[in-house]
PDB file of C-alpha atoms in Angstrom:
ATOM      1  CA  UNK A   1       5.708 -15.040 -20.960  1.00  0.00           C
ATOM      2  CA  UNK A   2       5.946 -13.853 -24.429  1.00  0.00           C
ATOM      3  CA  UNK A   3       9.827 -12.753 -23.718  1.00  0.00           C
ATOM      4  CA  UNK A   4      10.754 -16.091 -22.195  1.00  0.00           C
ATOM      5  CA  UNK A   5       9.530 -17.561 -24.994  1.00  0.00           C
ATOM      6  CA  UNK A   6      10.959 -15.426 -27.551  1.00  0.00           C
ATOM      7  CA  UNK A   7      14.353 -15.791 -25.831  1.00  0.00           C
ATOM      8  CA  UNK A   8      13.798 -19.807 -25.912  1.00  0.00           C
ATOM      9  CA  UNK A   9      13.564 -19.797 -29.725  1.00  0.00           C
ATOM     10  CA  UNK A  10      15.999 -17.403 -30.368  1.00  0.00           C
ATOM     11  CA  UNK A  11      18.571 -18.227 -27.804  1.00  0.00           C
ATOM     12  CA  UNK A  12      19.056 -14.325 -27.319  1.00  0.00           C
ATOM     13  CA  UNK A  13      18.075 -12.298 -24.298  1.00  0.00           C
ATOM     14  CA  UNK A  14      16.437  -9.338 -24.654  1.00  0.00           C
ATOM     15  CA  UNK A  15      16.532  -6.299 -22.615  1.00  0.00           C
ATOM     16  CA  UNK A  16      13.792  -4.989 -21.418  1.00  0.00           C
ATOM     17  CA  UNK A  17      13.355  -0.841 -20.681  1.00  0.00           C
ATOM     18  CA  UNK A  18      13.600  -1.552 -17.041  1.00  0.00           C
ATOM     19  CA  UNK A  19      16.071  -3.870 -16.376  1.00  0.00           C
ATOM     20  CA  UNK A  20      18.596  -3.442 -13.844  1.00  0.00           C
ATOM     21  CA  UNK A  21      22.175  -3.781 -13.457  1.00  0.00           C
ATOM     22  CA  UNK A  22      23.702  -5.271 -10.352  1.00  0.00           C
ATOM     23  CA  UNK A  23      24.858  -2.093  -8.817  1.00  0.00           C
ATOM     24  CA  UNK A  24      20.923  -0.974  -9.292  1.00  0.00           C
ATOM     25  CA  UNK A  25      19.709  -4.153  -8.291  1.00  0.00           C
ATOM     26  CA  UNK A  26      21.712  -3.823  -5.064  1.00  0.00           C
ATOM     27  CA  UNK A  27      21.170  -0.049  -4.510  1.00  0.00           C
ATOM     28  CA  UNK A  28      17.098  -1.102  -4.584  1.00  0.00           C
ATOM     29  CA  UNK A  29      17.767  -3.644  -2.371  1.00  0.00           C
ATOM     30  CA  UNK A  30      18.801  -1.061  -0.017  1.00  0.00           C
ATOM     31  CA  UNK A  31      16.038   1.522  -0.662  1.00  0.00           C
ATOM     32  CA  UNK A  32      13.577  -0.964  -0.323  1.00  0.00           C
ATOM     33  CA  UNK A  33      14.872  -2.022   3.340  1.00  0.00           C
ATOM     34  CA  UNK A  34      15.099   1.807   4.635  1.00  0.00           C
ATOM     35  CA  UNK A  35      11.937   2.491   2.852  1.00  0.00           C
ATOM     36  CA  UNK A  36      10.298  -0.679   5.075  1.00  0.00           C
ATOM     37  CA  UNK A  37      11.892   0.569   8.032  1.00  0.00           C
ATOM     38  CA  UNK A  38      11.020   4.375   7.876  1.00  0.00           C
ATOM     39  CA  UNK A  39       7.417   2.819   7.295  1.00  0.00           C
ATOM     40  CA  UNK A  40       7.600   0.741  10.255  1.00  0.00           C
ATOM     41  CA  UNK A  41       8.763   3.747  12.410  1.00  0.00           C
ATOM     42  CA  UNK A  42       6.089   5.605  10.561  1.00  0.00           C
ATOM     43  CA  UNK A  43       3.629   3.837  11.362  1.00  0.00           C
ATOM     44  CA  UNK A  44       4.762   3.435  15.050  1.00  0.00           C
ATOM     45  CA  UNK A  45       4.758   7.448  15.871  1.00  0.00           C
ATOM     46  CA  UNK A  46       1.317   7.542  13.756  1.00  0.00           C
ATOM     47  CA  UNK A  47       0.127   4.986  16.089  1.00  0.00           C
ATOM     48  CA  UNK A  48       1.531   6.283  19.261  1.00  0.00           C
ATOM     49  CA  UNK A  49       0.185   9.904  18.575  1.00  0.00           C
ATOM     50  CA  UNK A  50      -3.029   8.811  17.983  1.00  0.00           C
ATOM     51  CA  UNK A  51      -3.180   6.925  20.890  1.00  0.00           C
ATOM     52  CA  UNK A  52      -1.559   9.575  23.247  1.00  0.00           C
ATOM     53  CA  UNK A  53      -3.182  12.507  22.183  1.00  0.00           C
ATOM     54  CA  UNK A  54      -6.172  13.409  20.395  1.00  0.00           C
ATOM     55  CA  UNK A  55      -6.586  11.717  16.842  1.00  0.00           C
ATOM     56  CA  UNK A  56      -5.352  14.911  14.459  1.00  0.00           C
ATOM     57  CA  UNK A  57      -6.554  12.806  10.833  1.00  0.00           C
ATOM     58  CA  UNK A  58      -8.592   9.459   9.958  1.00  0.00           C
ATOM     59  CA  UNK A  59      -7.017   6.219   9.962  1.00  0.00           C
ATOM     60  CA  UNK A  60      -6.610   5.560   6.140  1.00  0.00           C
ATOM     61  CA  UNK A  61      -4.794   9.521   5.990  1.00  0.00           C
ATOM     62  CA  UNK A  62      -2.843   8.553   8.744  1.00  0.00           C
ATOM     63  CA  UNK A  63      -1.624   5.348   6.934  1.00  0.00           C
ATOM     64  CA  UNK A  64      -1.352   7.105   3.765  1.00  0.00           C
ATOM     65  CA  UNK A  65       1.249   9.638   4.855  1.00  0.00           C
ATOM     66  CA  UNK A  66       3.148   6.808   6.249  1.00  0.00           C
ATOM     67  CA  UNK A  67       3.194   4.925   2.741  1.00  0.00           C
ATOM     68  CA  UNK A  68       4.128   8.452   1.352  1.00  0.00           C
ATOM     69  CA  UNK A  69       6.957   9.081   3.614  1.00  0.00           C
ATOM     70  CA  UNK A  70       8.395   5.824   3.390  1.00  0.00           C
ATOM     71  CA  UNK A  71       8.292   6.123  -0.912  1.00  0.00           C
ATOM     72  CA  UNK A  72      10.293   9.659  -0.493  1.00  0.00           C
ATOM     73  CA  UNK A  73      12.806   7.565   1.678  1.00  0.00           C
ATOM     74  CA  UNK A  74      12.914   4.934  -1.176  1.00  0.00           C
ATOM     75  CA  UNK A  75      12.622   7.370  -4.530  1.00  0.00           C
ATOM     76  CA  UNK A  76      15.408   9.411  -2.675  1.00  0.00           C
ATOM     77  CA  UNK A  77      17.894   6.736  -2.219  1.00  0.00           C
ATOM     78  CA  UNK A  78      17.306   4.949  -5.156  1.00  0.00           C
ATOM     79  CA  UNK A  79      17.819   8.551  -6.993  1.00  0.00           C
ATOM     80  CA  UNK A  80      21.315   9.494  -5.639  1.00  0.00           C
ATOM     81  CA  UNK A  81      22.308   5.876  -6.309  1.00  0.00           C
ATOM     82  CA  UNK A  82      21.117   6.104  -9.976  1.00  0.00           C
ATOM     83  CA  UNK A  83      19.034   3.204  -9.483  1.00  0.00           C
ATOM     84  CA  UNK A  84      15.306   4.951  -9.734  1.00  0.00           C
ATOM     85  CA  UNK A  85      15.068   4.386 -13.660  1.00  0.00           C
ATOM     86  CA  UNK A  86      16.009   1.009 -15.271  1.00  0.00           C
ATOM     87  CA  UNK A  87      18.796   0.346 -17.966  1.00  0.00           C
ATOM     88  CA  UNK A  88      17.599   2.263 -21.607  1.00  0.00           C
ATOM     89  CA  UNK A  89      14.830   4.219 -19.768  1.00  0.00           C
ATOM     90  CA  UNK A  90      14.546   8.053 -20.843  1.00  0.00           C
ATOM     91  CA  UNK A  91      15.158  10.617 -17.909  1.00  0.00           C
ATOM     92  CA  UNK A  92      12.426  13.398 -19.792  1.00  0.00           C
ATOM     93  CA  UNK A  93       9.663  10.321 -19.522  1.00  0.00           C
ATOM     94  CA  UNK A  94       9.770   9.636 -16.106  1.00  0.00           C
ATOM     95  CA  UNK A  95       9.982  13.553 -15.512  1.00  0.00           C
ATOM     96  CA  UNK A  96       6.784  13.640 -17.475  1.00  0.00           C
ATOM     97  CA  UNK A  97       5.018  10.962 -15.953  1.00  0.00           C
ATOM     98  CA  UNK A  98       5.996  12.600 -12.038  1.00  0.00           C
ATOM     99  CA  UNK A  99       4.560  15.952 -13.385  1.00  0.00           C
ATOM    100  CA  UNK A 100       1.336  14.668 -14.983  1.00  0.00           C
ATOM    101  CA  UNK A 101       0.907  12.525 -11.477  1.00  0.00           C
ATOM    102  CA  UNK A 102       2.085  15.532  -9.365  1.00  0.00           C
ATOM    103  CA  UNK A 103      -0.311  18.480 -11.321  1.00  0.00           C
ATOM    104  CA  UNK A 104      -3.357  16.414 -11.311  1.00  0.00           C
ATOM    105  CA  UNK A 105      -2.832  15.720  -7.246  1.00  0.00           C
ATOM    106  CA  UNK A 106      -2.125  18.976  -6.494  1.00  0.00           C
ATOM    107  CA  UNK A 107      -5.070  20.071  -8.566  1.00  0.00           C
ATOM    108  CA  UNK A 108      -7.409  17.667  -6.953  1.00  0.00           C
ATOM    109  CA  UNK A 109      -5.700  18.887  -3.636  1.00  0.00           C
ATOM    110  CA  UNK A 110      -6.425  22.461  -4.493  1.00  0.00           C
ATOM    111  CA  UNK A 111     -10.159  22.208  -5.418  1.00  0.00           C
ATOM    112  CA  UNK A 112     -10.712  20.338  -2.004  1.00  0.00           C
ATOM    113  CA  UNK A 113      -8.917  23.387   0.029  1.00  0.00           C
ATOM    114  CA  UNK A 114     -11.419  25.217  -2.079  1.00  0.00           C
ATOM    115  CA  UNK A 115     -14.334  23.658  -1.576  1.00  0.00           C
ATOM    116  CA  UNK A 116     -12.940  23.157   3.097  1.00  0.00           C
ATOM    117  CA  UNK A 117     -13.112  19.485   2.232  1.00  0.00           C
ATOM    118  CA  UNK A 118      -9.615  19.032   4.411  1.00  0.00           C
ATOM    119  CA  UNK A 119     -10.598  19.320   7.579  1.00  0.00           C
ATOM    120  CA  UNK A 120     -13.536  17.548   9.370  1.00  0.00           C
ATOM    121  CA  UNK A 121     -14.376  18.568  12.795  1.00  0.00           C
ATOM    122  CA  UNK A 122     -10.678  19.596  13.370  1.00  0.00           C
ATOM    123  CA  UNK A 123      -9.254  16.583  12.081  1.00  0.00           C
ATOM    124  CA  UNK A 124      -7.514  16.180   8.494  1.00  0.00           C
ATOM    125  CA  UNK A 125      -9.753  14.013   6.206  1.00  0.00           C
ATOM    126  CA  UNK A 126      -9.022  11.697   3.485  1.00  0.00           C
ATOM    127  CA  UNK A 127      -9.859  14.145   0.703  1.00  0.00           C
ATOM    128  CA  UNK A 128      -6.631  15.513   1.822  1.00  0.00           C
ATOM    129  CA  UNK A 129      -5.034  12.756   0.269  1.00  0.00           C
ATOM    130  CA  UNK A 130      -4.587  14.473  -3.290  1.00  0.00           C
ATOM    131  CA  UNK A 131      -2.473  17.270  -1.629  1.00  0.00           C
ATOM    132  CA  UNK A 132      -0.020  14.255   0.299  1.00  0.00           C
ATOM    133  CA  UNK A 133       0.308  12.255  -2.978  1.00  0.00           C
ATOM    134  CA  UNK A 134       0.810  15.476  -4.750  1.00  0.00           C
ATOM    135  CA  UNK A 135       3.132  16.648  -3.005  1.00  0.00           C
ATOM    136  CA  UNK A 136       5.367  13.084  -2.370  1.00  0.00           C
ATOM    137  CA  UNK A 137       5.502  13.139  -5.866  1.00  0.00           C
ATOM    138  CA  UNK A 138       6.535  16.592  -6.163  1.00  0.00           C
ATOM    139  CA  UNK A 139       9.276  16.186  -3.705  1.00  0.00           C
ATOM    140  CA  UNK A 140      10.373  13.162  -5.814  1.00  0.00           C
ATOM    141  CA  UNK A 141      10.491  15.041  -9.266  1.00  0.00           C
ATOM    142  CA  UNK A 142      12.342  17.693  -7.814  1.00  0.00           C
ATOM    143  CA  UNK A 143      15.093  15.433  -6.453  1.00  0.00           C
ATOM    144  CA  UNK A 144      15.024  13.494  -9.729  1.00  0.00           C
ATOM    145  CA  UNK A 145      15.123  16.981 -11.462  1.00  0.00           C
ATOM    146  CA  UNK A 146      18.360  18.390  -9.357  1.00  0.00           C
ATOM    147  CA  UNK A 147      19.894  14.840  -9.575  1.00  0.00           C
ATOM    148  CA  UNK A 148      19.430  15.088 -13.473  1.00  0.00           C
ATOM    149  CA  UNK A 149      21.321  18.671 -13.575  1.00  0.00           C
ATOM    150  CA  UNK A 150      24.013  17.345 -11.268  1.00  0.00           C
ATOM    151  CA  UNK A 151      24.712  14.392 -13.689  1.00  0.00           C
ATOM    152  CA  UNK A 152      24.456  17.107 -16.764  1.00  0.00           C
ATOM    153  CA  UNK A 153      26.362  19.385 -15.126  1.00  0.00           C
ATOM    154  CA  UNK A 154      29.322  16.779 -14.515  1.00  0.00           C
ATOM    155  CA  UNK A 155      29.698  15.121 -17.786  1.00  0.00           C
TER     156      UNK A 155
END
């Protein structure tokens, strides 16, 4: 609100930290549909496993590594399309932010192997959760990580 206004007195647009280009916003565009659809199918062979053999985690896990797999497809794409950060936004902060998000999973994660809160009754429970999100976001600082030396490595 406070931009639109600011631009209306001024007459002057002001870029934000995570605006897009066109390229981006089209590369997105894309991520988001394959993300949707590799949620969709997700969700499809969650469903059908459960259904056709014997449940192997809870509902809300199940749904979660869906969400999780279908971020990686969407982080991953957006990544090698240089469309993950927006225009003016620093590669080492969004580094940061995916390791702070990815240690303090993975910690969580680790003190519920620990304590044999994963499993219950032979079927993966939602304190597993930690690990999964720990470990999406892992996957997606590494790729942002490699991505980053390939760029470096190239200019």
């Amino acid at each position: 609100m406070s931009r639109t206004c600011y631009d209306a007195a001024t007459g002057k647009e002001v870029r934000k930290m995570n605006d897009y280009d066109e390229r981006q916003i089209l590369a997105r565009g894309r991520a988001f549909m394959w993300g949707f659809f590799s949620l969709m199918i997700c969700l499809m062979v969650y469903g059908l496993t459960d259904m056709l053999i014997e449940p192997w985690c809870d509902t809300l896990t199940g749904c979660i590594i869906c969400i999780c797999v279908s971020l990686i497809v969407f982080a991953v794409i957006c990544i090698r399309q240089d469309a993950f950060a927006g225009i003016g936004q620093k590669r080492k902060r969004n580094l940061t932010v995916l390791l702070v998000l990815t240690a303090a999973n993975l910690l969580f994660g680790v003190s519920h192997i620990i304590d044999g809160d994963l499993l219950r009754d032979g079927v993966l429970s939602f304190r597993s959760v930690s690990l999964i999100v720990g470990t999406t976001t892992g996957l997606v600082l590494l790729v942002y990580w490699f991505h980053g030396l390939r760029d470096r490595g190239e200019t």
